[in-house]
Amino acid sequence: MTEHLLLAFSLTLMAGLATGIGSILAFFVSTTNTKFLSIALGFSAGVMIYVSMIEIFVKAQDSLVGALGKVSGNWVTVGGFFAGMLLIAMIDKFVPKQGNPHELKTVEDMKQPRVKDTALLKMGTFTALAIAIHNFPEGIATFTSTLQDPSLGIAIAVAIAIHNIPEGIAVSVPVYFATGDKKKAFKLSFLSGLSEPLGAIAAYFLLMPFLNDVMFGVIFASVAGIMVFISLDELLPAAQRYDEAHLSIYGLIGGMAIMAISLLLFI
């Protein structure tokens, strides 16, 4: 159990700190590799959708049916799934519009003439706050999934890390553009990613004492809903904005295929 806890915290920290990778890319790479980002974001969506619907939802259903019976267990599973979607949709709704992390940036934006613009600094700060809020439930998802099934947790952590990279760029570009301060831009990006391990810590202290079959099933059903929503609302639209020649769909199918094969190998 201790080993699983350490792995769960480590994976959640790794996924969260991927926002810092996006920030570093914005400073040190001269051009945005849009083909790579399109494939990678599509791949991440494919992993999340497949693992949510084929593995996580089924595990939640098995747990809840076993604890509550066939009828009640299935109803609670479906309710938990859509409750997860509703949670992340409400977070989206109440995040300030000017800080929405879905507003994509490219590293080329760094090369534009800088202007001391407080509105841009405010936008970058709000974006960091928005990403931090989004990352909190993702941290819970990664942590609880790893505790239940480490191989599943690794797949989820990798998928979340990939989608956090463009978010790091989205924080860094407006902050650097407004201030000319790389350290400040990186710090905000880095801090926004730390909410992911904070989600894991919250899960450990608030959920672990009550973790039984019903609680586990509800959490897993909600995690499935959260991840499907993120895939449909964030990852696929972002992948298609960078898209060339349906690369995002090829990435999506590739992510599903690799996830399917990896799950088969652990049967």
PDB file of C-alpha atoms in Angstrom:
ATOM      1  CA  MET A   1       0.000   0.000   0.000  1.00  0.00           C
ATOM      2  CA  THR A   2       2.840   2.399   0.859  1.00  0.00           C
ATOM      3  CA  GLU A   3       4.449   1.734  -2.536  1.00  0.00           C
ATOM      4  CA  HIS A   4       1.151   2.460  -4.281  1.00  0.00           C
ATOM      5  CA  LEU A   5       0.782   5.707  -2.317  1.00  0.00           C
ATOM      6  CA  LEU A   6       4.263   6.891  -3.301  1.00  0.00           C
ATOM      7  CA  LEU A   7       3.624   5.981  -6.944  1.00  0.00           C
ATOM      8  CA  ALA A   8       0.240   7.745  -6.887  1.00  0.00           C
ATOM      9  CA  PHE A   9       1.730  10.960  -5.464  1.00  0.00           C
ATOM     10  CA  SER A  10       4.715  10.806  -7.851  1.00  0.00           C
ATOM     11  CA  LEU A  11       2.562  10.338 -10.948  1.00  0.00           C
ATOM     12  CA  THR A  12       0.239  13.152  -9.920  1.00  0.00           C
ATOM     13  CA  LEU A  13       3.191  15.473  -9.331  1.00  0.00           C
ATOM     14  CA  MET A  14       4.703  14.524 -12.708  1.00  0.00           C
ATOM     15  CA  ALA A  15       1.426  15.210 -14.533  1.00  0.00           C
ATOM     16  CA  GLY A  16       0.992  18.577 -12.842  1.00  0.00           C
ATOM     17  CA  LEU A  17       4.527  19.776 -13.469  1.00  0.00           C
ATOM     18  CA  ALA A  18       4.089  19.220 -17.208  1.00  0.00           C
ATOM     19  CA  THR A  19       2.714  22.769 -17.293  1.00  0.00           C
ATOM     20  CA  GLY A  20       6.295  23.839 -16.512  1.00  0.00           C
ATOM     21  CA  ILE A  21       7.481  21.913 -19.571  1.00  0.00           C
ATOM     22  CA  GLY A  22       5.103  23.981 -21.694  1.00  0.00           C
ATOM     23  CA  SER A  23       6.530  27.136 -20.175  1.00  0.00           C
ATOM     24  CA  ILE A  24      10.118  26.034 -20.882  1.00  0.00           C
ATOM     25  CA  LEU A  25       9.191  25.168 -24.479  1.00  0.00           C
ATOM     26  CA  ALA A  26       7.771  28.657 -24.909  1.00  0.00           C
ATOM     27  CA  PHE A  27      11.137  30.149 -23.894  1.00  0.00           C
ATOM     28  CA  PHE A  28      13.595  27.877 -25.678  1.00  0.00           C
ATOM     29  CA  VAL A  29      11.890  26.539 -28.828  1.00  0.00           C
ATOM     30  CA  SER A  30      11.780  28.851 -31.827  1.00  0.00           C
ATOM     31  CA  THR A  31       8.687  27.425 -33.538  1.00  0.00           C
ATOM     32  CA  THR A  32       5.597  25.531 -32.441  1.00  0.00           C
ATOM     33  CA  ASN A  33       5.498  21.997 -33.830  1.00  0.00           C
ATOM     34  CA  THR A  34       1.769  22.091 -34.588  1.00  0.00           C
ATOM     35  CA  LYS A  35       1.772  18.634 -36.170  1.00  0.00           C
ATOM     36  CA  PHE A  36       3.245  17.098 -33.037  1.00  0.00           C
ATOM     37  CA  LEU A  37       0.833  18.990 -30.760  1.00  0.00           C
ATOM     38  CA  SER A  38      -2.157  17.955 -32.856  1.00  0.00           C
ATOM     39  CA  ILE A  39      -1.179  14.278 -32.749  1.00  0.00           C
ATOM     40  CA  ALA A  40      -0.196  14.426 -29.063  1.00  0.00           C
ATOM     41  CA  LEU A  41      -3.420  16.113 -27.950  1.00  0.00           C
ATOM     42  CA  GLY A  42      -5.483  13.700 -30.054  1.00  0.00           C
ATOM     43  CA  PHE A  43      -3.504  10.818 -28.548  1.00  0.00           C
ATOM     44  CA  SER A  44      -4.175  12.112 -25.033  1.00  0.00           C
ATOM     45  CA  ALA A  45      -7.909  12.365 -25.781  1.00  0.00           C
ATOM     46  CA  GLY A  46      -7.913   8.826 -27.195  1.00  0.00           C
ATOM     47  CA  VAL A  47      -6.254   7.438 -24.076  1.00  0.00           C
ATOM     48  CA  MET A  48      -8.643   9.284 -21.759  1.00  0.00           C
ATOM     49  CA  ILE A  49     -11.847   8.401 -23.616  1.00  0.00           C
ATOM     50  CA  TYR A  50     -10.939   4.729 -24.071  1.00  0.00           C
ATOM     51  CA  VAL A  51      -9.730   4.153 -20.544  1.00  0.00           C
ATOM     52  CA  SER A  52     -12.708   6.028 -19.088  1.00  0.00           C
ATOM     53  CA  MET A  53     -15.395   4.141 -20.993  1.00  0.00           C
ATOM     54  CA  ILE A  54     -13.786   0.700 -21.250  1.00  0.00           C
ATOM     55  CA  GLU A  55     -11.950   0.407 -17.946  1.00  0.00           C
ATOM     56  CA  ILE A  56     -12.787   3.045 -15.320  1.00  0.00           C
ATOM     57  CA  PHE A  57     -16.561   3.095 -15.868  1.00  0.00           C
ATOM     58  CA  VAL A  58     -16.678  -0.717 -15.831  1.00  0.00           C
ATOM     59  CA  LYS A  59     -14.628  -0.912 -12.606  1.00  0.00           C
ATOM     60  CA  ALA A  60     -16.984   1.614 -11.004  1.00  0.00           C
ATOM     61  CA  GLN A  61     -19.996  -0.361 -12.175  1.00  0.00           C
ATOM     62  CA  ASP A  62     -18.626  -3.667 -10.876  1.00  0.00           C
ATOM     63  CA  SER A  63     -17.871  -2.130  -7.479  1.00  0.00           C
ATOM     64  CA  LEU A  64     -21.252  -0.426  -7.101  1.00  0.00           C
ATOM     65  CA  VAL A  65     -23.311  -3.364  -8.376  1.00  0.00           C
ATOM     66  CA  GLY A  66     -21.462  -5.634  -5.960  1.00  0.00           C
ATOM     67  CA  ALA A  67     -22.191  -3.303  -3.052  1.00  0.00           C
ATOM     68  CA  LEU A  68     -25.686  -2.014  -3.898  1.00  0.00           C
ATOM     69  CA  GLY A  69     -27.220  -4.613  -6.190  1.00  0.00           C
ATOM     70  CA  LYS A  70     -27.811  -4.615  -9.932  1.00  0.00           C
ATOM     71  CA  VAL A  71     -30.450  -1.905 -10.259  1.00  0.00           C
ATOM     72  CA  SER A  72     -29.183   0.582  -7.645  1.00  0.00           C
ATOM     73  CA  GLY A  73     -25.540  -0.043  -8.582  1.00  0.00           C
ATOM     74  CA  ASN A  74     -26.110   0.745 -12.259  1.00  0.00           C
ATOM     75  CA  TRP A  75     -28.120   3.875 -11.462  1.00  0.00           C
ATOM     76  CA  VAL A  76     -25.463   5.178  -9.074  1.00  0.00           C
ATOM     77  CA  THR A  77     -22.723   4.451 -11.650  1.00  0.00           C
ATOM     78  CA  VAL A  78     -24.485   6.458 -14.337  1.00  0.00           C
ATOM     79  CA  GLY A  79     -25.300   9.209 -11.835  1.00  0.00           C
ATOM     80  CA  GLY A  80     -21.658   9.419 -10.742  1.00  0.00           C
ATOM     81  CA  PHE A  81     -20.505   9.573 -14.366  1.00  0.00           C
ATOM     82  CA  PHE A  82     -22.702  12.549 -15.223  1.00  0.00           C
ATOM     83  CA  ALA A  83     -22.010  14.172 -11.839  1.00  0.00           C
ATOM     84  CA  GLY A  84     -18.315  14.193 -12.797  1.00  0.00           C
ATOM     85  CA  MET A  85     -19.197  15.867 -16.091  1.00  0.00           C
ATOM     86  CA  LEU A  86     -21.374  18.398 -14.282  1.00  0.00           C
ATOM     87  CA  LEU A  87     -18.587  19.190 -11.800  1.00  0.00           C
ATOM     88  CA  ILE A  88     -16.030  20.009 -14.482  1.00  0.00           C
ATOM     89  CA  ALA A  89     -18.665  21.888 -16.547  1.00  0.00           C
ATOM     90  CA  MET A  90     -19.483  24.065 -13.524  1.00  0.00           C
ATOM     91  CA  ILE A  91     -15.781  24.757 -13.002  1.00  0.00           C
ATOM     92  CA  ASP A  92     -15.604  25.856 -16.643  1.00  0.00           C
ATOM     93  CA  LYS A  93     -18.673  28.061 -16.237  1.00  0.00           C
ATOM     94  CA  PHE A  94     -17.350  29.960 -13.238  1.00  0.00           C
ATOM     95  CA  VAL A  95     -13.773  30.384 -14.490  1.00  0.00           C
ATOM     96  CA  PRO A  96     -13.309  34.000 -15.677  1.00  0.00           C
ATOM     97  CA  LYS A  97     -13.721  34.122 -19.449  1.00  0.00           C
ATOM     98  CA  GLN A  98     -10.542  36.104 -20.101  1.00  0.00           C
ATOM     99  CA  GLY A  99      -8.536  33.430 -18.280  1.00  0.00           C
ATOM    100  CA  ASN A 100      -9.949  30.410 -20.045  1.00  0.00           C
ATOM    101  CA  PRO A 101      -7.105  27.942 -20.688  1.00  0.00           C
ATOM    102  CA  HIS A 102      -8.774  26.784 -23.916  1.00  0.00           C
ATOM    103  CA  GLU A 103      -7.387  29.945 -25.577  1.00  0.00           C
ATOM    104  CA  LEU A 104      -4.386  28.472 -27.366  1.00  0.00           C
ATOM    105  CA  LYS A 105      -1.050  30.201 -27.700  1.00  0.00           C
ATOM    106  CA  THR A 106       2.035  29.359 -29.726  1.00  0.00           C
ATOM    107  CA  VAL A 107       5.690  29.923 -28.901  1.00  0.00           C
ATOM    108  CA  GLU A 108       5.876  32.321 -31.875  1.00  0.00           C
ATOM    109  CA  ASP A 109       3.755  34.704 -29.800  1.00  0.00           C
ATOM    110  CA  MET A 110       6.850  35.166 -27.609  1.00  0.00           C
ATOM    111  CA  LYS A 111       8.690  36.811 -30.499  1.00  0.00           C
ATOM    112  CA  GLN A 112       6.267  39.711 -30.860  1.00  0.00           C
ATOM    113  CA  PRO A 113       7.258  43.135 -29.514  1.00  0.00           C
ATOM    114  CA  ARG A 114       6.549  43.244 -25.805  1.00  0.00           C
ATOM    115  CA  VAL A 115       4.194  45.797 -24.330  1.00  0.00           C
ATOM    116  CA  LYS A 116       3.840  46.646 -20.658  1.00  0.00           C
ATOM    117  CA  ASP A 117       0.159  45.726 -20.616  1.00  0.00           C
ATOM    118  CA  THR A 118      -1.592  45.134 -17.294  1.00  0.00           C
ATOM    119  CA  ALA A 119      -4.556  43.562 -19.108  1.00  0.00           C
ATOM    120  CA  LEU A 120      -2.262  40.904 -20.574  1.00  0.00           C
ATOM    121  CA  LEU A 121      -0.698  40.254 -17.181  1.00  0.00           C
ATOM    122  CA  LYS A 122      -4.183  39.913 -15.713  1.00  0.00           C
ATOM    123  CA  MET A 123      -5.118  37.479 -18.470  1.00  0.00           C
ATOM    124  CA  GLY A 124      -2.033  35.335 -17.816  1.00  0.00           C
ATOM    125  CA  THR A 125      -2.736  35.325 -14.070  1.00  0.00           C
ATOM    126  CA  PHE A 126      -6.367  34.349 -14.631  1.00  0.00           C
ATOM    127  CA  THR A 127      -5.250  31.617 -17.021  1.00  0.00           C
ATOM    128  CA  ALA A 128      -2.930  30.228 -14.337  1.00  0.00           C
ATOM    129  CA  LEU A 129      -5.812  30.319 -11.841  1.00  0.00           C
ATOM    130  CA  ALA A 130      -8.170  28.629 -14.320  1.00  0.00           C
ATOM    131  CA  ILE A 131      -5.673  25.855 -15.033  1.00  0.00           C
ATOM    132  CA  ALA A 132      -5.053  25.369 -11.305  1.00  0.00           C
ATOM    133  CA  ILE A 133      -8.805  24.930 -10.752  1.00  0.00           C
ATOM    134  CA  HIS A 134      -9.036  22.495 -13.675  1.00  0.00           C
ATOM    135  CA  ASN A 135      -6.024  20.507 -12.476  1.00  0.00           C
ATOM    136  CA  PHE A 136      -7.380  19.892  -8.971  1.00  0.00           C
ATOM    137  CA  PRO A 137      -9.950  17.205  -9.952  1.00  0.00           C
ATOM    138  CA  GLU A 138      -7.431  15.775 -12.430  1.00  0.00           C
ATOM    139  CA  GLY A 139      -5.079  15.244  -9.485  1.00  0.00           C
ATOM    140  CA  ILE A 140      -7.809  13.349  -7.637  1.00  0.00           C
ATOM    141  CA  ALA A 141      -8.416  11.245 -10.773  1.00  0.00           C
ATOM    142  CA  THR A 142      -4.748  10.325 -11.191  1.00  0.00           C
ATOM    143  CA  PHE A 143      -4.245   9.591  -7.499  1.00  0.00           C
ATOM    144  CA  THR A 144      -7.308   7.379  -6.972  1.00  0.00           C
ATOM    145  CA  SER A 145      -6.771   5.533 -10.263  1.00  0.00           C
ATOM    146  CA  THR A 146      -3.177   4.705  -9.371  1.00  0.00           C
ATOM    147  CA  LEU A 147      -4.165   3.399  -5.942  1.00  0.00           C
ATOM    148  CA  GLN A 148      -6.662   1.045  -7.515  1.00  0.00           C
ATOM    149  CA  ASP A 149      -4.584   0.002 -10.533  1.00  0.00           C
ATOM    150  CA  PRO A 150      -1.016   1.361 -10.992  1.00  0.00           C
ATOM    151  CA  SER A 151      -0.906   0.555 -14.731  1.00  0.00           C
ATOM    152  CA  LEU A 152      -4.132   2.505 -15.191  1.00  0.00           C
ATOM    153  CA  GLY A 153      -2.742   5.399 -13.161  1.00  0.00           C
ATOM    154  CA  ILE A 154       0.382   5.583 -15.326  1.00  0.00           C
ATOM    155  CA  ALA A 155      -1.725   5.796 -18.512  1.00  0.00           C
ATOM    156  CA  ILE A 156      -3.923   8.543 -17.044  1.00  0.00           C
ATOM    157  CA  ALA A 157      -0.913  10.499 -15.740  1.00  0.00           C
ATOM    158  CA  VAL A 158       0.791  10.413 -19.163  1.00  0.00           C
ATOM    159  CA  ALA A 159      -2.397  11.542 -20.917  1.00  0.00           C
ATOM    160  CA  ILE A 160      -2.926  14.413 -18.457  1.00  0.00           C
ATOM    161  CA  ALA A 161       0.753  15.438 -18.669  1.00  0.00           C
ATOM    162  CA  ILE A 162       0.508  15.711 -22.473  1.00  0.00           C
ATOM    163  CA  HIS A 163      -2.520  17.969 -22.272  1.00  0.00           C
ATOM    164  CA  ASN A 164      -0.886  20.129 -19.570  1.00  0.00           C
ATOM    165  CA  ILE A 165       1.984  21.150 -21.874  1.00  0.00           C
ATOM    166  CA  PRO A 166      -0.042  23.568 -24.060  1.00  0.00           C
ATOM    167  CA  GLU A 167      -1.625  24.927 -20.880  1.00  0.00           C
ATOM    168  CA  GLY A 168       1.845  25.894 -19.653  1.00  0.00           C
ATOM    169  CA  ILE A 169       2.370  27.834 -22.888  1.00  0.00           C
ATOM    170  CA  ALA A 170      -1.031  29.511 -22.413  1.00  0.00           C
ATOM    171  CA  VAL A 171       0.103  30.856 -19.017  1.00  0.00           C
ATOM    172  CA  SER A 172       3.624  31.874 -20.006  1.00  0.00           C
ATOM    173  CA  VAL A 173       2.955  33.753 -23.240  1.00  0.00           C
ATOM    174  CA  PRO A 174       0.697  36.560 -21.949  1.00  0.00           C
ATOM    175  CA  VAL A 175       2.684  36.997 -18.716  1.00  0.00           C
ATOM    176  CA  TYR A 176       6.007  37.245 -20.555  1.00  0.00           C
ATOM    177  CA  PHE A 177       4.447  39.452 -23.238  1.00  0.00           C
ATOM    178  CA  ALA A 178       3.240  41.865 -20.565  1.00  0.00           C
ATOM    179  CA  THR A 179       6.266  41.869 -18.239  1.00  0.00           C
ATOM    180  CA  GLY A 180       9.284  40.613 -20.195  1.00  0.00           C
ATOM    181  CA  ASP A 181      10.079  38.515 -17.118  1.00  0.00           C
ATOM    182  CA  LYS A 182      10.745  34.854 -17.943  1.00  0.00           C
ATOM    183  CA  LYS A 183      11.073  33.896 -14.288  1.00  0.00           C
ATOM    184  CA  LYS A 184       7.679  35.334 -13.435  1.00  0.00           C
ATOM    185  CA  ALA A 185       6.065  33.619 -16.425  1.00  0.00           C
ATOM    186  CA  PHE A 186       7.629  30.261 -15.511  1.00  0.00           C
ATOM    187  CA  LYS A 187       6.726  30.638 -11.814  1.00  0.00           C
ATOM    188  CA  LEU A 188       3.034  31.210 -12.572  1.00  0.00           C
ATOM    189  CA  SER A 189       3.003  28.264 -14.977  1.00  0.00           C
ATOM    190  CA  PHE A 190       4.778  26.050 -12.431  1.00  0.00           C
ATOM    191  CA  LEU A 191       2.425  27.048  -9.600  1.00  0.00           C
ATOM    192  CA  SER A 192      -0.680  26.369 -11.691  1.00  0.00           C
ATOM    193  CA  GLY A 193       0.503  22.769 -12.118  1.00  0.00           C
ATOM    194  CA  LEU A 194       0.978  22.270  -8.380  1.00  0.00           C
ATOM    195  CA  SER A 195      -2.787  22.105  -7.862  1.00  0.00           C
ATOM    196  CA  GLU A 196      -2.643  18.595  -9.331  1.00  0.00           C
ATOM    197  CA  PRO A 197      -0.621  17.107  -6.425  1.00  0.00           C
ATOM    198  CA  LEU A 198      -2.774  19.236  -4.080  1.00  0.00           C
ATOM    199  CA  GLY A 199      -5.754  17.319  -5.475  1.00  0.00           C
ATOM    200  CA  ALA A 200      -3.948  14.092  -4.601  1.00  0.00           C
ATOM    201  CA  ILE A 201      -3.280  15.319  -1.048  1.00  0.00           C
ATOM    202  CA  ALA A 202      -6.939  16.296  -0.658  1.00  0.00           C
ATOM    203  CA  ALA A 203      -7.995  12.865  -1.916  1.00  0.00           C
ATOM    204  CA  TYR A 204      -5.673  11.195   0.580  1.00  0.00           C
ATOM    205  CA  PHE A 205      -6.880  13.101   3.645  1.00  0.00           C
ATOM    206  CA  LEU A 206     -10.567  13.560   2.755  1.00  0.00           C
ATOM    207  CA  LEU A 207     -11.436  10.417   0.799  1.00  0.00           C
ATOM    208  CA  MET A 208      -9.077   7.675   2.006  1.00  0.00           C
ATOM    209  CA  PRO A 209     -10.663   7.341   5.495  1.00  0.00           C
ATOM    210  CA  PHE A 210     -14.044   6.631   3.862  1.00  0.00           C
ATOM    211  CA  LEU A 211     -12.832   4.489   0.968  1.00  0.00           C
ATOM    212  CA  ASN A 212     -15.121   1.469   0.673  1.00  0.00           C
ATOM    213  CA  ASP A 213     -16.693  -0.206  -2.374  1.00  0.00           C
ATOM    214  CA  VAL A 214     -19.449   2.405  -2.686  1.00  0.00           C
ATOM    215  CA  MET A 215     -17.138   5.397  -2.265  1.00  0.00           C
ATOM    216  CA  PHE A 216     -14.603   3.895  -4.653  1.00  0.00           C
ATOM    217  CA  GLY A 217     -17.297   3.213  -7.259  1.00  0.00           C
ATOM    218  CA  VAL A 218     -18.723   6.738  -7.065  1.00  0.00           C
ATOM    219  CA  ILE A 219     -15.249   8.304  -7.319  1.00  0.00           C
ATOM    220  CA  PHE A 220     -14.304   6.154 -10.300  1.00  0.00           C
ATOM    221  CA  ALA A 221     -17.601   6.846 -12.099  1.00  0.00           C
ATOM    222  CA  SER A 222     -17.060  10.591 -11.525  1.00  0.00           C
ATOM    223  CA  VAL A 223     -13.449  10.365 -12.722  1.00  0.00           C
ATOM    224  CA  ALA A 224     -14.661   8.721 -15.940  1.00  0.00           C
ATOM    225  CA  GLY A 225     -17.105  11.578 -16.479  1.00  0.00           C
ATOM    226  CA  ILE A 226     -14.469  14.233 -15.761  1.00  0.00           C
ATOM    227  CA  MET A 227     -11.993  12.695 -18.206  1.00  0.00           C
ATOM    228  CA  VAL A 228     -14.521  12.275 -21.016  1.00  0.00           C
ATOM    229  CA  PHE A 229     -15.622  15.896 -20.582  1.00  0.00           C
ATOM    230  CA  ILE A 230     -12.027  17.160 -20.629  1.00  0.00           C
ATOM    231  CA  SER A 231     -11.354  15.137 -23.782  1.00  0.00           C
ATOM    232  CA  LEU A 232     -14.412  16.432 -25.634  1.00  0.00           C
ATOM    233  CA  ASP A 233     -14.314  20.006 -24.363  1.00  0.00           C
ATOM    234  CA  GLU A 234     -10.557  20.719 -24.216  1.00  0.00           C
ATOM    235  CA  LEU A 235      -8.311  18.175 -25.886  1.00  0.00           C
ATOM    236  CA  LEU A 236     -10.084  17.493 -29.170  1.00  0.00           C
ATOM    237  CA  PRO A 237     -10.943  21.151 -29.925  1.00  0.00           C
ATOM    238  CA  ALA A 238      -7.321  22.107 -29.138  1.00  0.00           C
ATOM    239  CA  ALA A 239      -5.969  19.273 -31.287  1.00  0.00           C
ATOM    240  CA  GLN A 240      -8.167  20.319 -34.194  1.00  0.00           C
ATOM    241  CA  ARG A 241      -7.049  23.946 -33.980  1.00  0.00           C
ATOM    242  CA  TYR A 242      -3.477  22.775 -34.512  1.00  0.00           C
ATOM    243  CA  ASP A 243      -4.685  20.148 -37.001  1.00  0.00           C
ATOM    244  CA  GLU A 244      -3.320  19.318 -40.413  1.00  0.00           C
ATOM    245  CA  ALA A 245      -4.689  16.499 -42.577  1.00  0.00           C
ATOM    246  CA  HIS A 246      -6.744  14.834 -39.818  1.00  0.00           C
ATOM    247  CA  LEU A 247      -3.665  14.255 -37.648  1.00  0.00           C
ATOM    248  CA  SER A 248      -5.694  14.776 -34.464  1.00  0.00           C
ATOM    249  CA  ILE A 249      -8.023  11.895 -35.393  1.00  0.00           C
ATOM    250  CA  TYR A 250      -5.065   9.639 -36.197  1.00  0.00           C
ATOM    251  CA  GLY A 251      -3.631  10.566 -32.805  1.00  0.00           C
ATOM    252  CA  LEU A 252      -7.013   9.821 -31.177  1.00  0.00           C
ATOM    253  CA  ILE A 253      -7.204   6.372 -32.767  1.00  0.00           C
ATOM    254  CA  GLY A 254      -3.551   5.704 -31.912  1.00  0.00           C
ATOM    255  CA  GLY A 255      -4.157   6.632 -28.268  1.00  0.00           C
ATOM    256  CA  MET A 256      -7.147   4.304 -28.093  1.00  0.00           C
ATOM    257  CA  ALA A 257      -5.230   1.456 -29.747  1.00  0.00           C
ATOM    258  CA  ILE A 258      -2.196   1.748 -27.481  1.00  0.00           C
ATOM    259  CA  MET A 259      -4.423   1.987 -24.403  1.00  0.00           C
ATOM    260  CA  ALA A 260      -6.384  -1.082 -25.544  1.00  0.00           C
ATOM    261  CA  ILE A 261      -3.205  -3.109 -26.125  1.00  0.00           C
ATOM    262  CA  SER A 262      -1.679  -2.048 -22.792  1.00  0.00           C
ATOM    263  CA  LEU A 263      -4.852  -3.095 -20.946  1.00  0.00           C
ATOM    264  CA  LEU A 264      -4.866  -6.463 -22.737  1.00  0.00           C
ATOM    265  CA  LEU A 265      -1.267  -7.072 -21.703  1.00  0.00           C
ATOM    266  CA  PHE A 266      -2.246  -6.736 -18.028  1.00  0.00           C
ATOM    267  CA  ILE A 267      -5.170  -9.217 -18.176  1.00  0.00           C
TER     268      ILE A 267
END
